[in-house]
Coordinates of C-alpha atoms in Angstrom, one line a residue:
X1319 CA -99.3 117.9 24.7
X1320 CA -98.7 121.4 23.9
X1321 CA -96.3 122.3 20.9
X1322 CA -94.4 124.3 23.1
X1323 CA -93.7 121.2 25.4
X1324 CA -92.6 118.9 22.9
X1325 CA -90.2 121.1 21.1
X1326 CA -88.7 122.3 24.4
X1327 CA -85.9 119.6 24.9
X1328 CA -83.8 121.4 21.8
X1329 CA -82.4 124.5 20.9
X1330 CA -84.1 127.0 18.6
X1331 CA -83.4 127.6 15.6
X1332 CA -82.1 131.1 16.1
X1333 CA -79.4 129.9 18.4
X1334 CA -78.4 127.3 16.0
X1335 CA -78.0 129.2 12.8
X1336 CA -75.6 131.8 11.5
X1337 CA -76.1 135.5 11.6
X1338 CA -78.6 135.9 9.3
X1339 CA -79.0 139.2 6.8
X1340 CA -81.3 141.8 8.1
X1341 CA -84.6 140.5 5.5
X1342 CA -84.3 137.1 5.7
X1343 CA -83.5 137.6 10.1
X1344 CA -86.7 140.0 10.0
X1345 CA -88.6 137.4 8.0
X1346 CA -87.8 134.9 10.7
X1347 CA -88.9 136.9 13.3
X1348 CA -92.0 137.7 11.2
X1349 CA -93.5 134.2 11.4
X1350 CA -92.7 133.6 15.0
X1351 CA -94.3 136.6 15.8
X1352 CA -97.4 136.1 13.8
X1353 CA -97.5 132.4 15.1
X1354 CA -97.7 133.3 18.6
X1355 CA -99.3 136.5 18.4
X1356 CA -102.4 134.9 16.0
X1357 CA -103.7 132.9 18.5
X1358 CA -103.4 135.0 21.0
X1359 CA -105.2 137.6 19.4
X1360 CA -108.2 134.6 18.9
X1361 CA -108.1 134.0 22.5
X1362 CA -108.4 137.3 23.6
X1363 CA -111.3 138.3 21.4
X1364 CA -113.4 134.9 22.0
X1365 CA -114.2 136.7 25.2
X1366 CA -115.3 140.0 23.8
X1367 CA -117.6 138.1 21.9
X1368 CA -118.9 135.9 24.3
X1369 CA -119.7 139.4 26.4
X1370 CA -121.6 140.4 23.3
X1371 CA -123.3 136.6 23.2
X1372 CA -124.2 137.3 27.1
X1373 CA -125.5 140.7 27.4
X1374 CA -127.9 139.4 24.4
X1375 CA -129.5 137.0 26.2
X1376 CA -130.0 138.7 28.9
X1377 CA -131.5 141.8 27.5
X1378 CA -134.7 140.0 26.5
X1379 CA -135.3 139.3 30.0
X1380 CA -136.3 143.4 30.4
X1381 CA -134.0 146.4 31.8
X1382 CA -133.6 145.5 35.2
X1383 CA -131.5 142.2 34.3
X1384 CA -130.1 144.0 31.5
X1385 CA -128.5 146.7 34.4
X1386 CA -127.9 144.0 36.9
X1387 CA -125.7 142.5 34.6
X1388 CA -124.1 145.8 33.7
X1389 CA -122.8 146.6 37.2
X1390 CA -122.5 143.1 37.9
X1391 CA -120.1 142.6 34.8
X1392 CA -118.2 145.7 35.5
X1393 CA -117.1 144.5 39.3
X1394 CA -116.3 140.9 38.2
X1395 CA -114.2 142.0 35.0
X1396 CA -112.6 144.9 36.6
X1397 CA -111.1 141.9 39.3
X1398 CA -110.4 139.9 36.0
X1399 CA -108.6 143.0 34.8
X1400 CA -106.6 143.6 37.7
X1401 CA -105.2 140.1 37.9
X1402 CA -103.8 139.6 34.7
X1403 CA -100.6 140.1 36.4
X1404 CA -100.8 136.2 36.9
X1405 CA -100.1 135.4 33.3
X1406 CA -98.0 138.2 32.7
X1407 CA -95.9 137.2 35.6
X1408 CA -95.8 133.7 34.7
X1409 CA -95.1 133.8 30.9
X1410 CA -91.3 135.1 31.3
X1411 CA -91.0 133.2 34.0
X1412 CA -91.4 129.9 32.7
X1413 CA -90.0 131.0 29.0
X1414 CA -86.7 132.0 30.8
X1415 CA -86.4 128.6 32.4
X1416 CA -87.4 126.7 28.6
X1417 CA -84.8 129.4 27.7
X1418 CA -82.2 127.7 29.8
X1419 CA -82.8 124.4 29.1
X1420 CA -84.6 123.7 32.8
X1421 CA -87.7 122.5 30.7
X1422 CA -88.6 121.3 34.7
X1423 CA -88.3 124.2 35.9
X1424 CA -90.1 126.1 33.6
X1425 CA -93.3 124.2 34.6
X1426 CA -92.6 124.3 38.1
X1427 CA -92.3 128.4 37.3
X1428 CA -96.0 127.9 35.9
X1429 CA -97.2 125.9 38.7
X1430 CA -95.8 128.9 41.4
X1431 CA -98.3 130.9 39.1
X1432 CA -100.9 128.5 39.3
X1433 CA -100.4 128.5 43.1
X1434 CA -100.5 132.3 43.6
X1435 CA -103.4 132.5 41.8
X1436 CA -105.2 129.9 44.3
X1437 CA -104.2 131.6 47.5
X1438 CA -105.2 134.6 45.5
X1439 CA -108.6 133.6 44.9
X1440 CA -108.9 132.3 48.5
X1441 CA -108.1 136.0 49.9
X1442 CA -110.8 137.7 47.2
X1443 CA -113.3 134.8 48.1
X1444 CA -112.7 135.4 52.1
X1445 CA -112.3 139.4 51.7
X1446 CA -115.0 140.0 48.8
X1447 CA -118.2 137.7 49.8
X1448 CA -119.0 139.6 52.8
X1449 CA -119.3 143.2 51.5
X1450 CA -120.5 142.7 47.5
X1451 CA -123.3 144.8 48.2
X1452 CA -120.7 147.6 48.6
X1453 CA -119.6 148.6 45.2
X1454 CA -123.4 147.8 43.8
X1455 CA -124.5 150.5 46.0
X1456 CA -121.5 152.5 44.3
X1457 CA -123.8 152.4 40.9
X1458 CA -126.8 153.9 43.0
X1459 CA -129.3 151.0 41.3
X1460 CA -132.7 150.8 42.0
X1461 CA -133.8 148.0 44.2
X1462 CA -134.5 145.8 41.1
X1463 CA -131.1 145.9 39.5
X1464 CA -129.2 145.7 43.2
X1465 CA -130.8 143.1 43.8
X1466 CA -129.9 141.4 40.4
X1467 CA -126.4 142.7 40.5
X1468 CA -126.0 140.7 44.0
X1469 CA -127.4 137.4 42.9
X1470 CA -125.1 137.2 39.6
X1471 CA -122.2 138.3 41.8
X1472 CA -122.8 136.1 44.7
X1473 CA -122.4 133.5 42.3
X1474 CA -119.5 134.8 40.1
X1475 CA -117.7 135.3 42.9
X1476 CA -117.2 131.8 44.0
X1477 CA -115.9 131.0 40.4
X1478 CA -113.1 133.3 41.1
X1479 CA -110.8 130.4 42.2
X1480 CA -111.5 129.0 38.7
X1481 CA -110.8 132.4 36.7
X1482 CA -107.7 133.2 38.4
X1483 CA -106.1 129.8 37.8
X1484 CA -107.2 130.0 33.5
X1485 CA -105.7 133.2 33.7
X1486 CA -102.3 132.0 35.5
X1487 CA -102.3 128.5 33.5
X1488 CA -102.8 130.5 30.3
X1489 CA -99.3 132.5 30.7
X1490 CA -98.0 129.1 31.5
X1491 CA -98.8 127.4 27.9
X1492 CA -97.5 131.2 26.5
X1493 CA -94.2 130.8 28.4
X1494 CA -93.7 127.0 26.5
X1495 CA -94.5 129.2 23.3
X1496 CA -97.8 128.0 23.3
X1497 CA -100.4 129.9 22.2
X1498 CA -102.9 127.4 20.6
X1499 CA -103.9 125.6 23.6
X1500 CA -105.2 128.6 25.2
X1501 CA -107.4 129.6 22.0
X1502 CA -109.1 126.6 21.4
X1503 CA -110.0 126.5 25.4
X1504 CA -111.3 129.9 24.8
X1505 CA -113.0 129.5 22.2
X1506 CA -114.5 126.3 23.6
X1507 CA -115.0 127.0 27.0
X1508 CA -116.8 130.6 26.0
X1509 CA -119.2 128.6 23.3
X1510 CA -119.8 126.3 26.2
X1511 CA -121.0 129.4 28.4
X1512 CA -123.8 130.6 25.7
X1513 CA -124.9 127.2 26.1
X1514 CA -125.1 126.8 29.5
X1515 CA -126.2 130.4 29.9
X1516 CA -129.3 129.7 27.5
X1517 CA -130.2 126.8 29.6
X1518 CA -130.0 128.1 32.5
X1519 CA -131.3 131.5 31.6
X1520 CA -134.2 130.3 29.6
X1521 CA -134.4 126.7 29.6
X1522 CA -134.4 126.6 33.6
X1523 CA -136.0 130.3 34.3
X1524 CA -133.2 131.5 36.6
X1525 CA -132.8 135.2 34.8
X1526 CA -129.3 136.9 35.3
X1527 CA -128.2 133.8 38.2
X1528 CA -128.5 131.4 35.4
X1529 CA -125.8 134.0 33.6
X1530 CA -123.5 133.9 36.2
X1531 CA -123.7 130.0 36.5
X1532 CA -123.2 129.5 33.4
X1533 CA -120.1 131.2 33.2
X1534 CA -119.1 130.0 36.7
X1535 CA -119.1 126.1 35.3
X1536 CA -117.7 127.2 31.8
X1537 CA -114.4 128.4 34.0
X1538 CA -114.8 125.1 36.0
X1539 CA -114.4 123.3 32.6
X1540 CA -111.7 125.5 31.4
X1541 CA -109.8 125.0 34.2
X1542 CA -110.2 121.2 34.3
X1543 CA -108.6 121.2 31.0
X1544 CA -105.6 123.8 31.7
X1545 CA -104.7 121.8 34.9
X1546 CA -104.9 117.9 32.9
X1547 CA -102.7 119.9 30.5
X1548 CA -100.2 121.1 33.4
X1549 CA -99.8 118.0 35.1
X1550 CA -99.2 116.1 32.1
X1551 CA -96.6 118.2 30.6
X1552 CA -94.7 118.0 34.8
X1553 CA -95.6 114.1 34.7
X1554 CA -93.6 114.2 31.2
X1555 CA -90.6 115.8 32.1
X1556 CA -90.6 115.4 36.0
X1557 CA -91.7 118.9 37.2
X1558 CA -92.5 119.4 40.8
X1559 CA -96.2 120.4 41.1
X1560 CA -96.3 121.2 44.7
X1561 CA -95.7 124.2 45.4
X1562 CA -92.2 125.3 45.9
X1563 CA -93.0 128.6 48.5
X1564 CA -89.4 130.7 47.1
X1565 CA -91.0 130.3 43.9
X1566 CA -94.4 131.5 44.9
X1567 CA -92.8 134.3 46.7
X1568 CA -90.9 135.1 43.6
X1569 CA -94.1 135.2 41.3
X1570 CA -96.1 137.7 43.9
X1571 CA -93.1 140.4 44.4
X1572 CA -93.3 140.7 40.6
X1573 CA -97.2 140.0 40.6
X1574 CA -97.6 142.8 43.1
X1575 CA -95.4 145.1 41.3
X1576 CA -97.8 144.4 38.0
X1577 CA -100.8 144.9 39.8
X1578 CA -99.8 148.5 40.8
X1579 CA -99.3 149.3 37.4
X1580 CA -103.0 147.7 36.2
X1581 CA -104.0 149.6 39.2
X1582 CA -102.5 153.2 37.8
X1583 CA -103.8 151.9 34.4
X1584 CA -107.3 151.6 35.1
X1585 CA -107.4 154.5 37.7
X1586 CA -106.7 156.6 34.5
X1587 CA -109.6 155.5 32.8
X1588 CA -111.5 155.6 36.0
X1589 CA -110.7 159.7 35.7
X1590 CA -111.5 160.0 31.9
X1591 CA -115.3 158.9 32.7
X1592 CA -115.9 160.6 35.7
X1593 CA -114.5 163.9 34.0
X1594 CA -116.7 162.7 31.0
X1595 CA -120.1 162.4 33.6
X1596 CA -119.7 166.0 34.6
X1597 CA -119.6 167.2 30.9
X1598 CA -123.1 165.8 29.7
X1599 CA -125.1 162.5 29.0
X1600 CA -124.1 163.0 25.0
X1601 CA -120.1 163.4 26.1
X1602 CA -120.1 160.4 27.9
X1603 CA -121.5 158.8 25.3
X1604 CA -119.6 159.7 22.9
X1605 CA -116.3 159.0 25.5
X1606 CA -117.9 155.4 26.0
X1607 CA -117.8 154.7 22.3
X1608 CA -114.3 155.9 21.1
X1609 CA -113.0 154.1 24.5
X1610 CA -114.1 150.7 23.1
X1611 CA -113.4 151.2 19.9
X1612 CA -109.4 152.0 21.7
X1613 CA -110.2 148.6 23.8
X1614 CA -111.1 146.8 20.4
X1615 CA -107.6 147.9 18.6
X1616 CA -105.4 147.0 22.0
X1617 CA -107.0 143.4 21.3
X1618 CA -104.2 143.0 18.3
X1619 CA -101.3 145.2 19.9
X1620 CA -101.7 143.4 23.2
X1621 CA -101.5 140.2 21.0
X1622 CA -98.0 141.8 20.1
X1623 CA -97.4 142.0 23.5
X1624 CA -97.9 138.6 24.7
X1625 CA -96.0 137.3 21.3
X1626 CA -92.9 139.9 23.5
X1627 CA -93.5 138.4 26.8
X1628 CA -93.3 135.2 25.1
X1629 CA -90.5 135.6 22.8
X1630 CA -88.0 138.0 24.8
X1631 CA -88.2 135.7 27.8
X1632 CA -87.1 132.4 26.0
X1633 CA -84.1 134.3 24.5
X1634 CA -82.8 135.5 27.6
X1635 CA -82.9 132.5 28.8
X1636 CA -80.8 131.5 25.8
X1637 CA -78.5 134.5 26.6
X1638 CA -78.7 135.6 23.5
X1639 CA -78.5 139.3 23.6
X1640 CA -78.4 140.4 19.8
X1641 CA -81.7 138.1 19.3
X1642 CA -83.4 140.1 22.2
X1643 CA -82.1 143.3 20.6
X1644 CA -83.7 142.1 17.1
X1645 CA -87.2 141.1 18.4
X1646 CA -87.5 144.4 20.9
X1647 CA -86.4 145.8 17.1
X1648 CA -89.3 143.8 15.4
X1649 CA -92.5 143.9 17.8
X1650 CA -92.1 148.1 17.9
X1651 CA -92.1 148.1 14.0
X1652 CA -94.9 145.7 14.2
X1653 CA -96.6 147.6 17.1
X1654 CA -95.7 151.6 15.2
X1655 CA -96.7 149.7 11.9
X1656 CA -100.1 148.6 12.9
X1657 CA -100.3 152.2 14.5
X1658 CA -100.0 154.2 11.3
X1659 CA -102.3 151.5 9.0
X1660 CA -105.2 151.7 11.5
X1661 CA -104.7 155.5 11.8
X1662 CA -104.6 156.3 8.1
X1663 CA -108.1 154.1 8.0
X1664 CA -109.8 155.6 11.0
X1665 CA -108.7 159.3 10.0
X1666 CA -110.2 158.4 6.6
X1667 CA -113.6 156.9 7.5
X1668 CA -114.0 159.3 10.7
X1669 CA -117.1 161.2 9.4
X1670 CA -118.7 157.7 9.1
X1671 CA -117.8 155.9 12.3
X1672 CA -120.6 157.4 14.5
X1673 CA -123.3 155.7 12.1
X1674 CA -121.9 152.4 12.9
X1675 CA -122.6 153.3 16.9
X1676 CA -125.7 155.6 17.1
X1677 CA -128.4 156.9 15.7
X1678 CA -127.9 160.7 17.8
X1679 CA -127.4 163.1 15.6
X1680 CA -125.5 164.8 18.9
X1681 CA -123.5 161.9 19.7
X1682 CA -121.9 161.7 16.3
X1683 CA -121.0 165.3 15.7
X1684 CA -118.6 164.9 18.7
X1685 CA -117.5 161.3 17.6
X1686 CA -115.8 162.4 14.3
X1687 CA -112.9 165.2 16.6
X1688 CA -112.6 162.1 18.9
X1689 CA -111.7 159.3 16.4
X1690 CA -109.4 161.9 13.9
X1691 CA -107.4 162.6 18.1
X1692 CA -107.4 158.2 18.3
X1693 CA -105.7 158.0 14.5
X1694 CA -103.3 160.1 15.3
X1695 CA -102.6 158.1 19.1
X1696 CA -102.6 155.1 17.3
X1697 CA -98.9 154.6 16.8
X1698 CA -97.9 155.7 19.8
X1699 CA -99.6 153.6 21.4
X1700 CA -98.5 150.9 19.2
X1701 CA -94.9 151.8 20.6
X1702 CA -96.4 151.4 24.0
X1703 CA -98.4 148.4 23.8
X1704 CA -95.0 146.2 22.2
X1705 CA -92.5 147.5 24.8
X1706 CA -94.9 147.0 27.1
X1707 CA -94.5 143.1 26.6
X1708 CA -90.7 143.5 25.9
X1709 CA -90.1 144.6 29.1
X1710 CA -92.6 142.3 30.8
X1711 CA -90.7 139.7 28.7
X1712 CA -87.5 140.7 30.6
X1713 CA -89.7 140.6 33.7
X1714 CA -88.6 144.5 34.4
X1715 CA -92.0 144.8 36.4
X1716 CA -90.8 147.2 39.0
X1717 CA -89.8 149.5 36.1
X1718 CA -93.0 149.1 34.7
X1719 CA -95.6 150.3 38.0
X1720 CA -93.2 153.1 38.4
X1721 CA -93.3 154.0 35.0
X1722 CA -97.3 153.3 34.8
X1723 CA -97.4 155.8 37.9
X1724 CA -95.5 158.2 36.9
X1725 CA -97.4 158.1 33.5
X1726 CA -100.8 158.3 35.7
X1727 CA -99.6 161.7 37.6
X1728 CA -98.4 163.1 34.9
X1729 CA -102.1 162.5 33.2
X1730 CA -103.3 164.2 36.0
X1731 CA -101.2 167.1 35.4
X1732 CA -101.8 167.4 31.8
X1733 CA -105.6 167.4 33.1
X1734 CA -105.2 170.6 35.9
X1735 CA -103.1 172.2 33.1
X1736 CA -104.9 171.7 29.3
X1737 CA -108.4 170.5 30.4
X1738 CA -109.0 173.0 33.1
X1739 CA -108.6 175.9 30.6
X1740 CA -110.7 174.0 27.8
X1741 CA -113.0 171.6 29.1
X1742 CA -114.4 169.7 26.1
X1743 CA -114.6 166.7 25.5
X1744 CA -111.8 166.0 22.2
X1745 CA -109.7 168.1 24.4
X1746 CA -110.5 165.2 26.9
X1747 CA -109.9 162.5 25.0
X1748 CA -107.1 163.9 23.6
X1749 CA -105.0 164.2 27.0
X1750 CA -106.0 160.3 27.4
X1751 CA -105.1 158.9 24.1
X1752 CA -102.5 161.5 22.9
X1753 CA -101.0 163.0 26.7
X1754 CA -101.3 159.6 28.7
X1755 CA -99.9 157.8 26.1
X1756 CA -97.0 159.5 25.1
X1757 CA -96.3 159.9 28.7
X1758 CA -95.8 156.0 29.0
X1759 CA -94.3 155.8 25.6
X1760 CA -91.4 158.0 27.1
X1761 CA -91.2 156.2 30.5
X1762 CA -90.6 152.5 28.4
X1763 CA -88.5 154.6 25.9
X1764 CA -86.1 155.7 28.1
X1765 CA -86.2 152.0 29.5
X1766 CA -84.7 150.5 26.3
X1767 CA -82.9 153.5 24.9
X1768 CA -79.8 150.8 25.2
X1769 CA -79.0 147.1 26.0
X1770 CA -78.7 148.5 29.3
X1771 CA -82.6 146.3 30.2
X1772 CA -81.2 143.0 28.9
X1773 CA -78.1 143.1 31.2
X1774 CA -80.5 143.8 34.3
X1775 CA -82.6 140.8 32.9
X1776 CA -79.6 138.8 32.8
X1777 CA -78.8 139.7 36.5
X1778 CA -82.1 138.4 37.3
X1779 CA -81.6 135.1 35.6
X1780 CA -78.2 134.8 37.4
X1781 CA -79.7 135.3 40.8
X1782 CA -82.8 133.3 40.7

């Protein structure tokens, strides 16, 4: 049974104790960050890795594959992407309820999640299957990697039932301040993939289908697991596991509200590489590497985040306002803190990053501007990241696609205004990681300028 389950019957310590001095409070706060935040940051890089695992074994079976699996990839994890609203909508959710006391509850909040994310999968499966070749031909393959592309997303596709309930029964565990569980599933459900994927790749000569198989059972494991996990833990403490439709409801209006934001998120990185295409081969290549090495830093900051969703959802559910107060305090220092460290490094070792990522002499001369314009975004978007999960914490999603929006236009603004008069590529970049940024880092600012946030998330306790 999950830690989180176990313990949930009594109060927290923080509740319990006296006011604390500032130090010893922050030190508190320290440890239950790190030991939700940890984990979480395993979990979410297992898969990064397993990506890198994948994309190895399927190289060696010639270019072709090696491209199917590129736009193949790209569909299937840009769907992924999009629906992590399932577990960010579920993981305040059910920590609200623990919060409370309504350990029941909270699980039945987690299995509303679960539920969405079936009927979810049902719609993608019914809507998707018919028209895949659609967004292959976006990519304009040749025959051979269309052709590739279809058969590893035929088969992905039908896993999507699987994938959507991981992601929805993983922000159920987080909501029971769980964070283990869902590591060692990743980790052991991804090492179970390179398996797979070499047998069927190699060992049963079915190319790039053999990839997506692989991964397709891998999920069908994973989920196994998650749901023997969730029943369980509502067999334990008498949590309803059909689905109670209120609840469902409840989960999609702030699912949907998520999913716009994702939606404004990645439509702003869509616009940084198309902008990127029309400067040059080298400028998109230098784009594509300081983009993932941005990707690679969120990993710890959107640890952060999910330690916030986690954190500021069982609190309120406590009602305890000043503890809210001191962990919004805590995750931004954390969040600016990690900004600055990282940014000192990168601006120091900037000449010498583009060795690390190519050998083109071209390539590099660019990457050095573009990683000096990421050090000094990093903190900022350490601010961003962390409030980010406060606010999803308080389950202030509305607030957030607005924001996100509003965030995404301005972007769009700062593009017709700065980048129109100096198209270059750091000037590029720098509109992304410095404009866009601070632009969200002002929306969410001006969200928790005062307790004003926590009383709104208290309204929404009350009422539901």
């Amino acid at each position: 049974m999950p830690h989180g389950v176990r313990l949930s019957a009594r109060s927290p310590p923080t509740v319990r104790r006296k006011a604390r001095p500032i130090a010893s409070r922050n030190r508190f706060l320290d440890r239950e960050i790190l030991a939700l935040a940890l984990p979480a940051l395993g979990a979410l890089a297992a898969e990064p890795v397993f990506l890198l695992a994948d994309t190895a074994m399927v190289g060696h079976l010639g270019p072709a594959s090696l491209g199917a699996l590129a736009i193949a990839s790209t569909i299937i994890q840009t769907v992924l992407g999009l629906m992590i609203f399932l577990a960010y909508a579920t993981t305040p959710r059910v920590a609200r309820k623990l919060g409370e006391g309504n350990t029941p509850a909270a699980i039945g909040a987690g299995f509303d999640g679960i539920w969405l994310a079936l009927l979810t999968s049902v719609l993608l499966l019914a809507a998707g299957l018919p028209l895949l070749q659609v967004p292959i031909s976006w990519f304009n393959p040749t025959p051979a990697v269309a052709a590739g592309a279809h058969a590893y997303l035929a088969i992905s596709w039908w896993g999507l039932p699987f994938m959507l309930i991981v992601i929805a029964a993983t922000g159920l565990l987080r909501g029971l301040q769980d964070t283990k569980t869902p590591l060692y599933v990743a980790v052991g459900g991804f090492l179970a993939n390179i398996v797979l994927n070499a047998v069927f790749i190699y060992g049963l000569g079915m190319g790039v289908a053999g990839s997506a198989l692989g991964s397709v059972m891998a999920h069908v494991g994973m989920c196994s697991i998650y749901l023997v996990i969730a029943v369980r833990a509502a067999r334990r403490h008498h949590a309803p596991i059909r689905p109670d439709w209120s609840g469902v409801l409840a989960s999609a209006r702030t699912s949907g509200w998520l999913l716009m934001r994702n939606m404004s998120l990645r439509a702003a990185m869509i616009v940084l590489i198309v902008l990127a295409t029309g400067l040059g081969t080298v400028q998109l290549a230098a784009i594509q590497i300081i983009q993932t090495l941005f990707n690679s830093l969120a990993l710890v900051l959107d640890a952060l985040a999910i330690a916030g969703q986690a954190m500021i959802g069982l609190q309120l559910g406590y009602r305890n306002r000043e503890q809210v107060s001191a962990i919004n305090r805590r995750l931004v220092q954390w969040g600016i803190g990690f900004g600055v460290l990282v940014g000192i490094v990168l601006a120091a070792v900037s000449p010498l990053i583009g060795f690390v990522f190519t050998s083109d002499a071209d390539v590099r001369s660019l990457l050095t501007p573009l990683v000096i314009v990421l050090a000094i975004g990093m903190p900022l978007a350490g601010y961003v990241f962390t409030l980010d999960g406060v606010l999803m914490g308080a389950e202030d999603a509305r607030y957030l696609a607005f924001a996100q929006l509003a965030a995404f236009l301005g972007y769009c603004g700062i593009l017709a205004l700065i980048y129109a008069q100096w198209p270059t590529v750091t000037v590029l970049w720098a509109c992304f990681g410095i404009g866009f940024v601070a632009l969200r880092a002002i929306g969410l600012g001006f969200r928790v300028r005062n307790d004003g946030w926590i009383r709104r998330a208290e309204a929404v306790a009350e009422r539901s």
